[in-house]
């Protein structure tokens, strides 16, 4: 790898360079990626030479522990880590100048690139710190009257459930949660469950695009179409889908969308994004003060106070990295990695997989359990005896260990997971 010092020499010149020819991605990874690209064949099983270049671009691939909880939060590639170091060094020379006056001018180019990635107008994108901030801003900011109903599910993310419950407690909205037994391989069953919960007072449907507990993909566009026919708005929690599934936000046909960028996009921890359909921006109250709370400028959601612009600017390098692989190829690979271990695990006596292996209904995540062993014990055994980091999930009707690979995950590490499951299941 190049010497880090050389990256800092031109730090001022590079401060807006994430999208230029001098981007850190170009300096650190581009030549290797180009070479790897020449090895690419359209048969997945034959492309390990290509993927080894991607693996090497992440320091996490050399961790002592096999990291298989990328659904919780993902590591960043080396170029993104170096970007943070570079921006921090630059800002430390005087944040009131370098951070507020120099790095801040990178926000609009970044907004444009995020909009390009999301397939929408850049006036619809606000940059913030995570999915919780994006979605809570919309949930709390949406004008709702006493008795107005919101439909969500018991399997949504707790930070969103709690926001609706607080509005119920404080303002008298009605929050209804339907429940699903995953896996489900029938979109209509899911759409109908939402449809059946609708009443004349329903104003909003909340959809978790990929259910974090077991990785079920919900048919967001189909639910949204049904809801819109009844004049109901739709908010999508895209925390697990953005940067993983190959889609553009308008494909979902929703009204509001929030995501973290520190999951599958591999930006730094503390990177998030909100999208609101242009004509709806003015009616959403900002969560944090703004001089024009009823204005139509999406930037009213970015009055977040003093925070790290370094983390924000490094999102640019994460986008470069992501785009160098391409959304479709990334989705296909990560699904392949999931299937690779889960199909083998299914052959082990006493092992159950809690997630569909059909790419329409899931991608990166699969839940696994072993009869007679609690999720907490299985997670502990995997970590202590095999140095494999996963996460135990016990939530509502779901009980399993969640396994989530990422593009940098090695097949040999998934083989170790399968061997560990075999040994544990054999007692
Ligand atoms: C479905 C879902 N929504 C929202 C979030 C919240 O993300 P963050 O903690 O980055 O705000 C998560 C986090 O895991 C999630 O899984």
CSV table of C-alpha atoms and ligand atoms in Angstrom, one decimal:
chain,number,residue,atom,x,y,z
A,1,UNK,CA,0.0,0.0,0.0
A,2,UNK,CA,1.1,3.6,-0.7
A,3,UNK,CA,2.6,5.5,2.2
A,4,UNK,CA,-0.1,7.4,4.1
A,5,UNK,CA,2.1,10.5,4.4
A,6,UNK,CA,1.9,11.0,0.7
A,7,UNK,CA,-1.8,11.4,0.9
A,8,UNK,CA,-1.6,14.2,3.4
A,9,UNK,CA,0.9,16.3,1.5
A,10,UNK,CA,-1.8,17.8,-0.8
A,11,UNK,CA,-4.6,17.7,1.8
A,12,UNK,CA,-5.9,21.2,1.0
A,13,UNK,CA,-6.0,20.5,-2.7
A,14,UNK,CA,-7.7,17.1,-2.0
A,15,UNK,CA,-10.3,18.4,0.4
A,16,UNK,CA,-13.0,18.5,-2.3
A,17,UNK,CA,-11.4,15.7,-4.3
A,18,UNK,CA,-13.5,12.7,-3.5
A,19,UNK,CA,-15.1,12.8,-6.9
A,20,UNK,CA,-12.1,13.9,-8.9
A,21,UNK,CA,-9.3,12.0,-10.5
A,22,UNK,CA,-7.2,12.6,-7.4
A,23,UNK,CA,-9.8,10.8,-5.2
A,24,UNK,CA,-8.4,8.5,-2.6
A,25,UNK,CA,-10.2,5.7,-4.3
A,26,UNK,CA,-8.2,6.4,-7.5
A,27,UNK,CA,-5.0,6.6,-5.6
A,28,UNK,CA,-5.4,3.5,-3.4
A,29,UNK,CA,-7.6,1.0,-5.2
A,30,UNK,CA,-8.3,2.0,-8.8
A,31,UNK,CA,-5.3,0.3,-10.5
A,32,UNK,CA,-5.9,-3.0,-8.6
A,33,UNK,CA,-9.6,-2.8,-9.4
A,34,UNK,CA,-8.9,-2.3,-13.1
A,35,UNK,CA,-6.7,-5.3,-13.2
A,36,UNK,CA,-9.3,-7.4,-11.3
A,37,UNK,CA,-11.9,-6.3,-13.7
A,38,UNK,CA,-10.0,-7.9,-16.5
A,39,UNK,CA,-10.3,-11.2,-14.7
A,40,UNK,CA,-14.1,-10.9,-14.5
A,41,UNK,CA,-16.1,-13.7,-16.0
A,42,UNK,CA,-19.9,-13.9,-15.8
A,43,UNK,CA,-19.9,-17.1,-13.8
A,44,UNK,CA,-20.0,-16.2,-10.1
A,45,UNK,CA,-18.1,-19.2,-8.9
A,46,UNK,CA,-15.1,-18.3,-11.1
A,47,UNK,CA,-14.6,-14.8,-9.9
A,48,UNK,CA,-12.7,-15.2,-6.7
A,49,UNK,CA,-9.6,-13.4,-8.1
A,50,UNK,CA,-11.8,-10.3,-8.6
A,51,UNK,CA,-13.3,-10.6,-5.2
A,52,UNK,CA,-9.9,-11.1,-3.5
A,53,UNK,CA,-9.1,-7.5,-4.6
A,54,UNK,CA,-12.2,-6.2,-2.9
A,55,UNK,CA,-11.4,-8.2,0.2
A,56,UNK,CA,-7.9,-6.7,0.3
A,57,UNK,CA,-9.4,-3.2,0.1
A,58,UNK,CA,-11.0,-3.8,3.5
A,59,UNK,CA,-8.7,-4.0,6.6
A,60,UNK,CA,-11.6,-5.9,8.2
A,61,UNK,CA,-10.9,-8.9,6.0
A,62,UNK,CA,-7.7,-9.4,8.0
A,63,UNK,CA,-9.3,-9.1,11.4
A,64,UNK,CA,-8.5,-11.7,14.0
A,65,UNK,CA,-12.2,-12.3,14.4
A,66,UNK,CA,-14.5,-13.3,11.4
A,67,UNK,CA,-16.9,-10.4,11.3
A,68,UNK,CA,-20.4,-11.7,10.3
A,69,UNK,CA,-22.6,-8.9,11.7
A,70,UNK,CA,-22.3,-6.5,8.8
A,71,UNK,CA,-26.0,-5.9,9.1
A,72,UNK,CA,-25.4,-4.2,12.4
A,73,UNK,CA,-22.8,-1.9,11.1
A,74,UNK,CA,-20.2,-2.4,8.4
A,75,UNK,CA,-16.5,-1.6,8.3
A,76,UNK,CA,-15.3,0.9,5.7
A,77,UNK,CA,-12.7,0.2,3.0
A,78,UNK,CA,-9.2,1.5,3.5
A,79,UNK,CA,-9.7,4.5,1.2
A,80,UNK,CA,-12.6,5.7,3.3
A,81,UNK,CA,-10.6,5.3,6.5
A,82,UNK,CA,-7.7,7.2,5.0
A,83,UNK,CA,-10.2,9.9,3.9
A,84,UNK,CA,-11.3,10.4,7.5
A,85,UNK,CA,-7.7,10.7,8.7
A,86,UNK,CA,-7.0,13.2,6.0
A,87,UNK,CA,-10.0,15.3,6.7
A,88,UNK,CA,-9.4,15.1,10.4
A,89,UNK,CA,-5.9,16.3,10.0
A,90,UNK,CA,-7.0,19.1,7.8
A,91,UNK,CA,-9.9,20.2,10.2
A,92,UNK,CA,-7.5,20.1,13.2
A,93,UNK,CA,-5.5,22.9,11.7
A,94,UNK,CA,-8.5,25.1,12.6
A,95,UNK,CA,-12.0,23.6,12.3
A,96,UNK,CA,-13.8,26.9,12.1
A,97,UNK,CA,-12.0,27.5,8.9
A,98,UNK,CA,-11.1,24.1,7.4
A,99,UNK,CA,-14.2,22.3,8.5
A,100,UNK,CA,-16.8,25.1,8.2
A,101,UNK,CA,-15.4,27.0,5.2
A,102,UNK,CA,-13.4,24.4,3.2
A,103,UNK,CA,-14.9,21.0,3.9
A,104,UNK,CA,-18.5,22.4,4.0
A,105,UNK,CA,-18.3,23.4,0.4
A,106,UNK,CA,-18.1,19.6,-0.4
A,107,UNK,CA,-21.7,19.1,0.9
A,108,UNK,CA,-23.5,20.1,-2.4
A,109,UNK,CA,-21.3,17.9,-4.6
A,110,UNK,CA,-21.9,15.1,-2.2
A,111,UNK,CA,-25.7,15.7,-2.2
A,112,UNK,CA,-25.6,15.5,-6.0
A,113,UNK,CA,-23.7,12.2,-5.9
A,114,UNK,CA,-26.0,10.7,-3.3
A,115,UNK,CA,-29.0,11.8,-5.4
A,116,UNK,CA,-27.4,10.2,-8.5
A,117,UNK,CA,-26.9,6.9,-6.5
A,118,UNK,CA,-30.5,7.1,-5.2
A,119,UNK,CA,-31.9,8.1,-8.6
A,120,UNK,CA,-33.6,11.2,-7.5
A,121,UNK,CA,-33.5,15.0,-7.5
A,122,UNK,CA,-30.7,16.4,-5.3
A,123,UNK,CA,-33.2,18.8,-3.8
A,124,UNK,CA,-34.9,15.8,-2.2
A,125,UNK,CA,-31.8,14.6,-0.3
A,126,UNK,CA,-30.7,15.6,3.2
A,127,UNK,CA,-27.5,14.4,4.6
A,128,UNK,CA,-27.5,13.4,8.3
A,129,UNK,CA,-26.0,10.9,10.7
A,130,UNK,CA,-28.1,7.7,10.6
A,131,UNK,CA,-31.4,6.1,9.7
A,132,UNK,CA,-32.8,6.8,13.2
A,133,UNK,CA,-32.2,10.5,12.7
A,134,UNK,CA,-33.6,10.5,9.2
A,135,UNK,CA,-36.7,8.4,10.0
A,136,UNK,CA,-37.5,9.9,13.4
A,137,UNK,CA,-37.4,13.4,11.8
A,138,UNK,CA,-40.1,12.3,9.4
A,139,UNK,CA,-42.1,10.4,11.9
A,140,UNK,CA,-42.2,13.3,14.4
A,141,UNK,CA,-42.4,15.9,11.7
A,142,UNK,CA,-45.5,14.5,9.9
A,143,UNK,CA,-48.7,16.5,10.7
A,144,UNK,CA,-51.1,14.0,12.3
A,145,UNK,CA,-54.3,14.6,14.3
A,146,UNK,CA,-55.7,12.8,17.3
A,147,UNK,CA,-57.2,9.5,16.1
A,148,UNK,CA,-55.2,9.4,12.8
A,149,UNK,CA,-53.8,5.9,12.3
A,150,UNK,CA,-50.3,4.6,11.4
A,151,UNK,CA,-49.8,1.0,10.4
A,152,UNK,CA,-46.5,-0.7,11.1
A,153,UNK,CA,-45.4,-4.1,12.2
A,154,UNK,CA,-44.1,-5.8,15.3
A,155,UNK,CA,-41.0,-6.7,13.3
A,156,UNK,CA,-40.0,-3.0,12.5
A,157,UNK,CA,-36.9,-1.5,14.0
A,158,UNK,CA,-37.4,-0.5,17.7
A,159,UNK,CA,-36.3,3.2,17.2
A,160,UNK,CA,-39.2,3.7,14.8
A,161,UNK,CA,-41.7,1.7,16.9
A,162,UNK,CA,-40.8,3.9,19.9
A,163,UNK,CA,-41.2,7.1,17.9
A,164,UNK,CA,-44.8,6.2,16.9
A,165,UNK,CA,-45.5,5.0,20.5
A,166,UNK,CA,-44.4,8.4,21.8
A,167,UNK,CA,-46.7,10.2,19.4
A,168,UNK,CA,-49.5,7.9,20.5
A,169,UNK,CA,-48.8,8.7,24.1
A,170,UNK,CA,-48.2,12.4,23.7
A,171,UNK,CA,-50.6,13.4,20.9
A,172,UNK,CA,-53.2,10.6,20.7
A,173,UNK,CA,-52.4,9.2,17.2
A,174,UNK,CA,-53.3,5.5,16.8
A,175,UNK,CA,-50.4,3.2,16.2
A,176,UNK,CA,-51.3,-0.3,14.9
A,177,UNK,CA,-48.8,-3.1,14.5
A,178,UNK,CA,-49.5,-6.2,12.4
A,179,UNK,CA,-47.3,-9.2,12.7
A,180,UNK,CA,-45.6,-11.6,10.2
A,181,UNK,CA,-44.2,-15.1,10.5
A,182,UNK,CA,-41.1,-15.0,8.4
A,183,UNK,CA,-39.9,-16.3,6.0
A,184,UNK,CA,-42.7,-15.5,3.6
A,185,UNK,CA,-42.3,-16.2,-0.2
A,186,UNK,CA,-45.5,-14.6,-1.3
A,187,UNK,CA,-45.7,-10.8,-1.8
A,188,UNK,CA,-49.5,-10.8,-2.0
A,189,UNK,CA,-49.7,-12.3,1.5
A,190,UNK,CA,-47.7,-9.3,2.8
A,191,UNK,CA,-49.6,-6.7,0.8
A,192,UNK,CA,-52.9,-8.1,2.0
A,193,UNK,CA,-51.9,-8.1,5.6
A,194,UNK,CA,-51.3,-4.3,5.3
A,195,UNK,CA,-54.5,-3.8,3.3
A,196,UNK,CA,-56.6,-5.6,5.9
A,197,UNK,CA,-55.3,-3.3,8.7
A,198,UNK,CA,-56.4,-0.1,6.9
A,199,UNK,CA,-59.4,1.9,8.2
A,200,UNK,CA,-60.8,5.2,7.0
A,201,UNK,CA,-58.5,6.9,9.6
A,202,UNK,CA,-55.2,5.4,8.2
A,203,UNK,CA,-52.8,8.1,7.1
A,204,UNK,CA,-49.5,6.4,7.0
A,205,UNK,CA,-47.9,2.9,6.4
A,206,UNK,CA,-44.4,2.3,7.7
A,207,UNK,CA,-42.4,-0.3,5.7
A,208,UNK,CA,-39.1,-1.8,6.8
A,209,UNK,CA,-37.7,-2.6,3.3
A,210,UNK,CA,-35.4,-5.3,4.7
A,211,UNK,CA,-36.4,-6.6,8.1
A,212,UNK,CA,-33.2,-6.4,10.1
A,213,UNK,CA,-34.0,-9.4,12.4
A,214,UNK,CA,-34.1,-12.1,9.6
A,215,UNK,CA,-33.5,-10.3,6.3
A,216,UNK,CA,-37.0,-10.6,4.8
A,217,UNK,CA,-37.4,-8.2,1.9
A,218,UNK,CA,-40.8,-6.6,2.0
A,219,UNK,CA,-42.5,-5.7,-1.4
A,220,UNK,CA,-42.3,-1.9,-0.7
A,221,UNK,CA,-43.5,-0.8,-4.2
A,222,UNK,CA,-46.5,-3.2,-4.1
A,223,UNK,CA,-47.5,-2.0,-0.6
A,224,UNK,CA,-47.0,1.6,-1.6
A,225,UNK,CA,-49.2,1.2,-4.8
A,226,UNK,CA,-52.0,-0.3,-2.7
A,227,UNK,CA,-51.7,2.4,-0.1
A,228,UNK,CA,-51.6,5.3,-2.6
A,229,UNK,CA,-54.8,4.0,-4.2
A,230,UNK,CA,-56.4,4.6,-0.8
A,231,UNK,CA,-54.8,8.0,-0.3
A,232,UNK,CA,-52.4,6.7,2.3
A,233,UNK,CA,-48.7,7.9,2.5
A,234,UNK,CA,-45.8,5.5,2.8
A,235,UNK,CA,-42.5,5.8,4.6
A,236,UNK,CA,-39.7,3.3,3.9
A,237,UNK,CA,-37.0,2.3,6.4
A,238,UNK,CA,-34.2,1.5,3.9
A,239,UNK,CA,-31.4,1.1,6.6
A,240,UNK,CA,-30.6,-2.5,5.3
A,241,UNK,CA,-31.4,-2.1,1.7
A,242,UNK,CA,-29.6,1.1,0.5
A,243,UNK,CA,-26.2,0.2,-0.9
A,244,UNK,CA,-27.1,-3.5,-0.9
A,245,UNK,CA,-30.1,-4.0,-3.2
A,246,UNK,CA,-29.9,-2.7,-6.8
A,247,UNK,CA,-32.7,-0.1,-6.8
A,248,UNK,CA,-33.4,3.6,-7.0
A,249,UNK,CA,-35.6,5.3,-4.4
A,250,UNK,CA,-38.3,6.2,-6.9
A,251,UNK,CA,-38.7,2.4,-7.7
A,252,UNK,CA,-40.2,2.1,-4.2
A,253,UNK,CA,-43.0,4.5,-5.0
A,254,UNK,CA,-42.9,5.8,-1.4
A,255,UNK,CA,-43.2,9.3,0.0
A,256,UNK,CA,-40.5,9.3,2.6
A,257,UNK,CA,-37.3,7.3,3.0
A,258,UNK,CA,-34.4,7.2,5.5
A,259,UNK,CA,-31.3,5.1,5.6
A,260,UNK,CA,-27.9,4.8,7.3
A,261,UNK,CA,-24.9,4.9,5.0
A,262,UNK,CA,-22.6,3.0,7.5
A,263,UNK,CA,-24.2,-0.4,6.7
A,264,UNK,CA,-23.9,-1.7,3.1
A,265,UNK,CA,-22.6,1.5,1.6
A,266,UNK,CA,-19.6,1.1,4.0
A,267,UNK,CA,-19.4,4.9,4.8
A,268,UNK,CA,-18.1,5.8,8.2
A,269,UNK,CA,-20.1,5.3,11.4
A,270,UNK,CA,-22.3,8.4,11.7
A,271,UNK,CA,-23.4,8.7,8.1
A,272,UNK,CA,-27.1,8.9,7.1
A,273,UNK,CA,-29.5,10.1,4.5
A,274,UNK,CA,-33.1,11.2,4.2
A,275,UNK,CA,-35.2,11.5,1.1
A,276,UNK,CA,-38.6,13.3,0.9
A,277,UNK,CA,-40.7,13.6,-2.2
A,278,UNK,CA,-40.2,17.2,-3.4
A,279,UNK,CA,-43.8,18.3,-3.0
A,280,UNK,CA,-44.0,16.9,0.6
A,281,UNK,CA,-40.9,18.6,2.0
A,282,UNK,CA,-42.7,21.8,3.2
A,283,UNK,CA,-45.3,19.9,5.3
A,284,UNK,CA,-42.7,18.0,7.3
A,285,UNK,CA,-41.6,19.9,10.5
A,286,UNK,CA,-37.8,19.7,11.1
A,287,UNK,CA,-36.9,17.9,14.3
A,288,UNK,CA,-34.2,20.4,15.0
A,289,UNK,CA,-34.9,24.2,14.6
A,290,UNK,CA,-34.7,26.0,11.4
A,291,UNK,CA,-35.5,29.6,10.4
A,292,UNK,CA,-38.0,28.3,7.8
A,293,UNK,CA,-39.6,25.2,9.3
A,294,UNK,CA,-42.4,25.2,6.7
A,295,UNK,CA,-40.1,25.8,3.8
A,296,UNK,CA,-39.6,23.6,0.8
A,297,UNK,CA,-35.8,23.5,1.0
A,298,UNK,CA,-34.6,20.0,2.1
A,299,UNK,CA,-31.6,21.7,3.8
A,300,UNK,CA,-33.9,22.7,6.6
A,301,UNK,CA,-33.3,19.2,8.0
A,302,UNK,CA,-29.5,19.7,8.2
A,303,UNK,CA,-29.4,22.3,11.0
A,304,UNK,CA,-27.7,19.6,13.1
A,305,UNK,CA,-25.4,21.8,15.0
A,306,UNK,CA,-21.6,21.4,15.2
A,307,UNK,CA,-20.7,17.9,14.1
A,308,UNK,CA,-18.0,16.1,12.1
A,309,UNK,CA,-17.9,17.2,8.5
A,310,UNK,CA,-15.0,14.9,8.1
A,311,UNK,CA,-17.2,11.8,8.5
A,312,UNK,CA,-19.7,13.4,6.2
A,313,UNK,CA,-17.2,14.2,3.5
A,314,UNK,CA,-15.7,10.7,3.6
A,315,UNK,CA,-19.1,9.4,2.3
A,316,UNK,CA,-17.8,10.5,-1.1
A,317,UNK,CA,-15.1,7.9,-1.0
A,318,UNK,CA,-17.6,5.2,0.1
A,319,UNK,CA,-19.7,6.1,-3.0
A,320,UNK,CA,-16.6,5.8,-5.2
A,321,UNK,CA,-15.8,2.4,-3.8
A,322,UNK,CA,-19.4,1.2,-4.1
A,323,UNK,CA,-19.8,2.4,-7.7
A,324,UNK,CA,-16.5,0.8,-8.7
A,325,UNK,CA,-18.2,-2.6,-7.9
A,326,UNK,CA,-21.7,-1.6,-9.1
A,327,UNK,CA,-24.9,-2.1,-7.3
A,328,UNK,CA,-26.1,-5.1,-9.3
A,329,UNK,CA,-22.8,-7.0,-8.9
A,330,UNK,CA,-22.6,-6.2,-5.2
A,331,UNK,CA,-26.2,-7.4,-4.5
A,332,UNK,CA,-25.6,-10.6,-6.5
A,333,UNK,CA,-22.3,-11.4,-4.7
A,334,UNK,CA,-23.6,-10.8,-1.2
A,335,UNK,CA,-26.7,-13.0,-1.9
A,336,UNK,CA,-24.3,-15.6,-3.3
A,337,UNK,CA,-22.3,-15.5,0.0
A,338,UNK,CA,-25.4,-15.9,2.1
A,339,UNK,CA,-26.6,-18.9,0.0
A,340,UNK,CA,-23.1,-20.3,0.0
A,341,UNK,CA,-23.1,-20.9,3.8
A,342,UNK,CA,-26.8,-21.3,4.4
A,343,UNK,CA,-27.4,-24.1,1.9
A,344,UNK,CA,-24.6,-26.0,3.5
A,345,UNK,CA,-25.9,-25.3,7.0
A,346,UNK,CA,-29.3,-26.6,5.9
A,347,UNK,CA,-27.8,-30.1,5.5
A,348,UNK,CA,-26.7,-30.2,9.1
A,349,UNK,CA,-29.0,-32.2,11.4
A,350,UNK,CA,-30.8,-29.9,14.0
A,351,UNK,CA,-29.9,-26.7,12.1
A,352,UNK,CA,-32.7,-24.4,11.0
A,353,UNK,CA,-32.5,-21.5,8.6
A,354,UNK,CA,-35.0,-18.7,9.3
A,355,UNK,CA,-34.8,-16.8,6.1
A,356,UNK,CA,-35.8,-17.5,2.5
A,357,UNK,CA,-32.9,-18.2,0.2
A,358,UNK,CA,-34.8,-16.8,-2.8
A,359,UNK,CA,-33.2,-13.5,-3.9
A,360,UNK,CA,-36.6,-11.9,-4.3
A,361,UNK,CA,-37.2,-12.3,-0.6
A,362,UNK,CA,-33.8,-11.9,1.0
A,363,UNK,CA,-30.2,-10.9,0.3
A,364,UNK,CA,-27.3,-10.6,2.8
A,365,UNK,CA,-28.9,-11.8,6.0
A,366,UNK,CA,-29.9,-15.2,7.1
A,367,UNK,CA,-31.0,-16.3,10.6
A,368,UNK,CA,-29.8,-19.7,11.9
A,369,UNK,CA,-30.6,-21.7,14.9
A,370,UNK,CA,-29.7,-25.1,16.4
A,371,UNK,CA,-32.3,-27.1,18.1
A,372,UNK,CA,-31.9,-27.1,21.9
A,373,UNK,CA,-29.4,-24.2,21.9
A,374,UNK,CA,-30.5,-20.6,22.7
A,375,UNK,CA,-29.4,-17.8,20.3
A,376,UNK,CA,-27.3,-16.3,23.1
A,377,UNK,CA,-25.5,-19.5,23.7
A,378,UNK,CA,-24.9,-20.1,20.0
A,379,UNK,CA,-23.6,-16.6,19.5
A,380,UNK,CA,-21.2,-17.1,22.5
A,381,UNK,CA,-20.0,-20.4,21.3
A,382,UNK,CA,-19.3,-19.1,17.8
A,383,UNK,CA,-17.3,-16.2,19.2
A,384,UNK,CA,-15.4,-18.0,22.1
A,385,UNK,CA,-14.6,-21.3,20.4
A,386,UNK,CA,-14.4,-20.2,16.7
A,387,UNK,CA,-13.7,-16.5,16.7
A,388,UNK,CA,-16.8,-15.8,14.6
A,389,UNK,CA,-18.8,-12.7,15.5
A,390,UNK,CA,-22.5,-12.8,14.8
A,391,UNK,CA,-25.5,-11.5,16.8
A,392,UNK,CA,-28.2,-13.3,18.8
A,393,UNK,CA,-31.7,-12.2,17.8
A,394,UNK,CA,-34.6,-12.6,20.2
A,395,UNK,CA,-37.4,-10.3,19.2
A,396,UNK,CA,-41.2,-10.9,19.2
A,397,UNK,CA,-41.7,-14.2,17.3
A,398,UNK,CA,-38.1,-14.4,16.1
A,399,UNK,CA,-35.3,-16.4,17.8
A,400,UNK,CA,-32.1,-17.1,16.0
A,401,UNK,CA,-28.5,-16.0,15.4
A,402,UNK,CA,-28.2,-13.5,12.5
A,403,UNK,CA,-25.3,-13.9,10.1
A,404,UNK,CA,-24.5,-11.1,7.6
A,405,UNK,CA,-21.6,-11.3,5.2
A,406,UNK,CA,-20.4,-8.3,3.1
A,407,UNK,CA,-18.4,-7.9,-0.1
A,408,UNK,CA,-15.1,-8.4,1.8
A,409,UNK,CA,-16.2,-11.7,3.3
A,410,UNK,CA,-14.1,-14.7,2.3
A,411,UNK,CA,-15.5,-18.0,1.2
A,412,UNK,CA,-13.0,-19.8,3.5
A,413,UNK,CA,-14.4,-17.8,6.5
A,414,UNK,CA,-17.9,-19.0,5.6
A,415,UNK,CA,-16.5,-22.6,5.4
A,416,UNK,CA,-15.3,-22.0,9.0
A,417,UNK,CA,-18.8,-20.9,10.0
A,418,UNK,CA,-20.3,-24.1,8.5
A,419,UNK,CA,-17.7,-26.3,10.2
A,420,UNK,CA,-18.4,-24.5,13.5
A,421,UNK,CA,-22.2,-25.0,13.2
A,422,UNK,CA,-21.6,-28.7,12.4
A,423,UNK,CA,-19.4,-29.2,15.5
A,424,UNK,CA,-21.8,-27.3,17.8
A,425,UNK,CA,-24.8,-29.2,16.4
A,426,UNK,CA,-23.0,-32.5,17.0
A,427,UNK,CA,-22.6,-31.5,20.6
B,1,LIG,C1,-34.2,-1.7,9.9
B,1,LIG,C2,-33.4,-0.7,10.6
B,1,LIG,N1,-33.8,0.5,10.7
B,1,LIG,C3,-33.1,1.5,11.3
B,1,LIG,C4,-31.9,1.2,11.9
B,1,LIG,C5,-31.2,2.2,12.7
B,1,LIG,O1,-29.9,2.5,12.1
B,1,LIG,P1,-29.0,3.5,12.9
B,1,LIG,O2,-28.6,2.9,14.2
B,1,LIG,O3,-27.8,3.6,12.0
B,1,LIG,O4,-29.7,4.8,13.1
B,1,LIG,C6,-31.4,-0.1,11.9
B,1,LIG,C7,-30.2,-0.5,12.6
B,1,LIG,O5,-29.7,-1.6,12.7
B,1,LIG,C8,-32.2,-1.1,11.3
B,1,LIG,O6,-31.8,-2.4,11.2
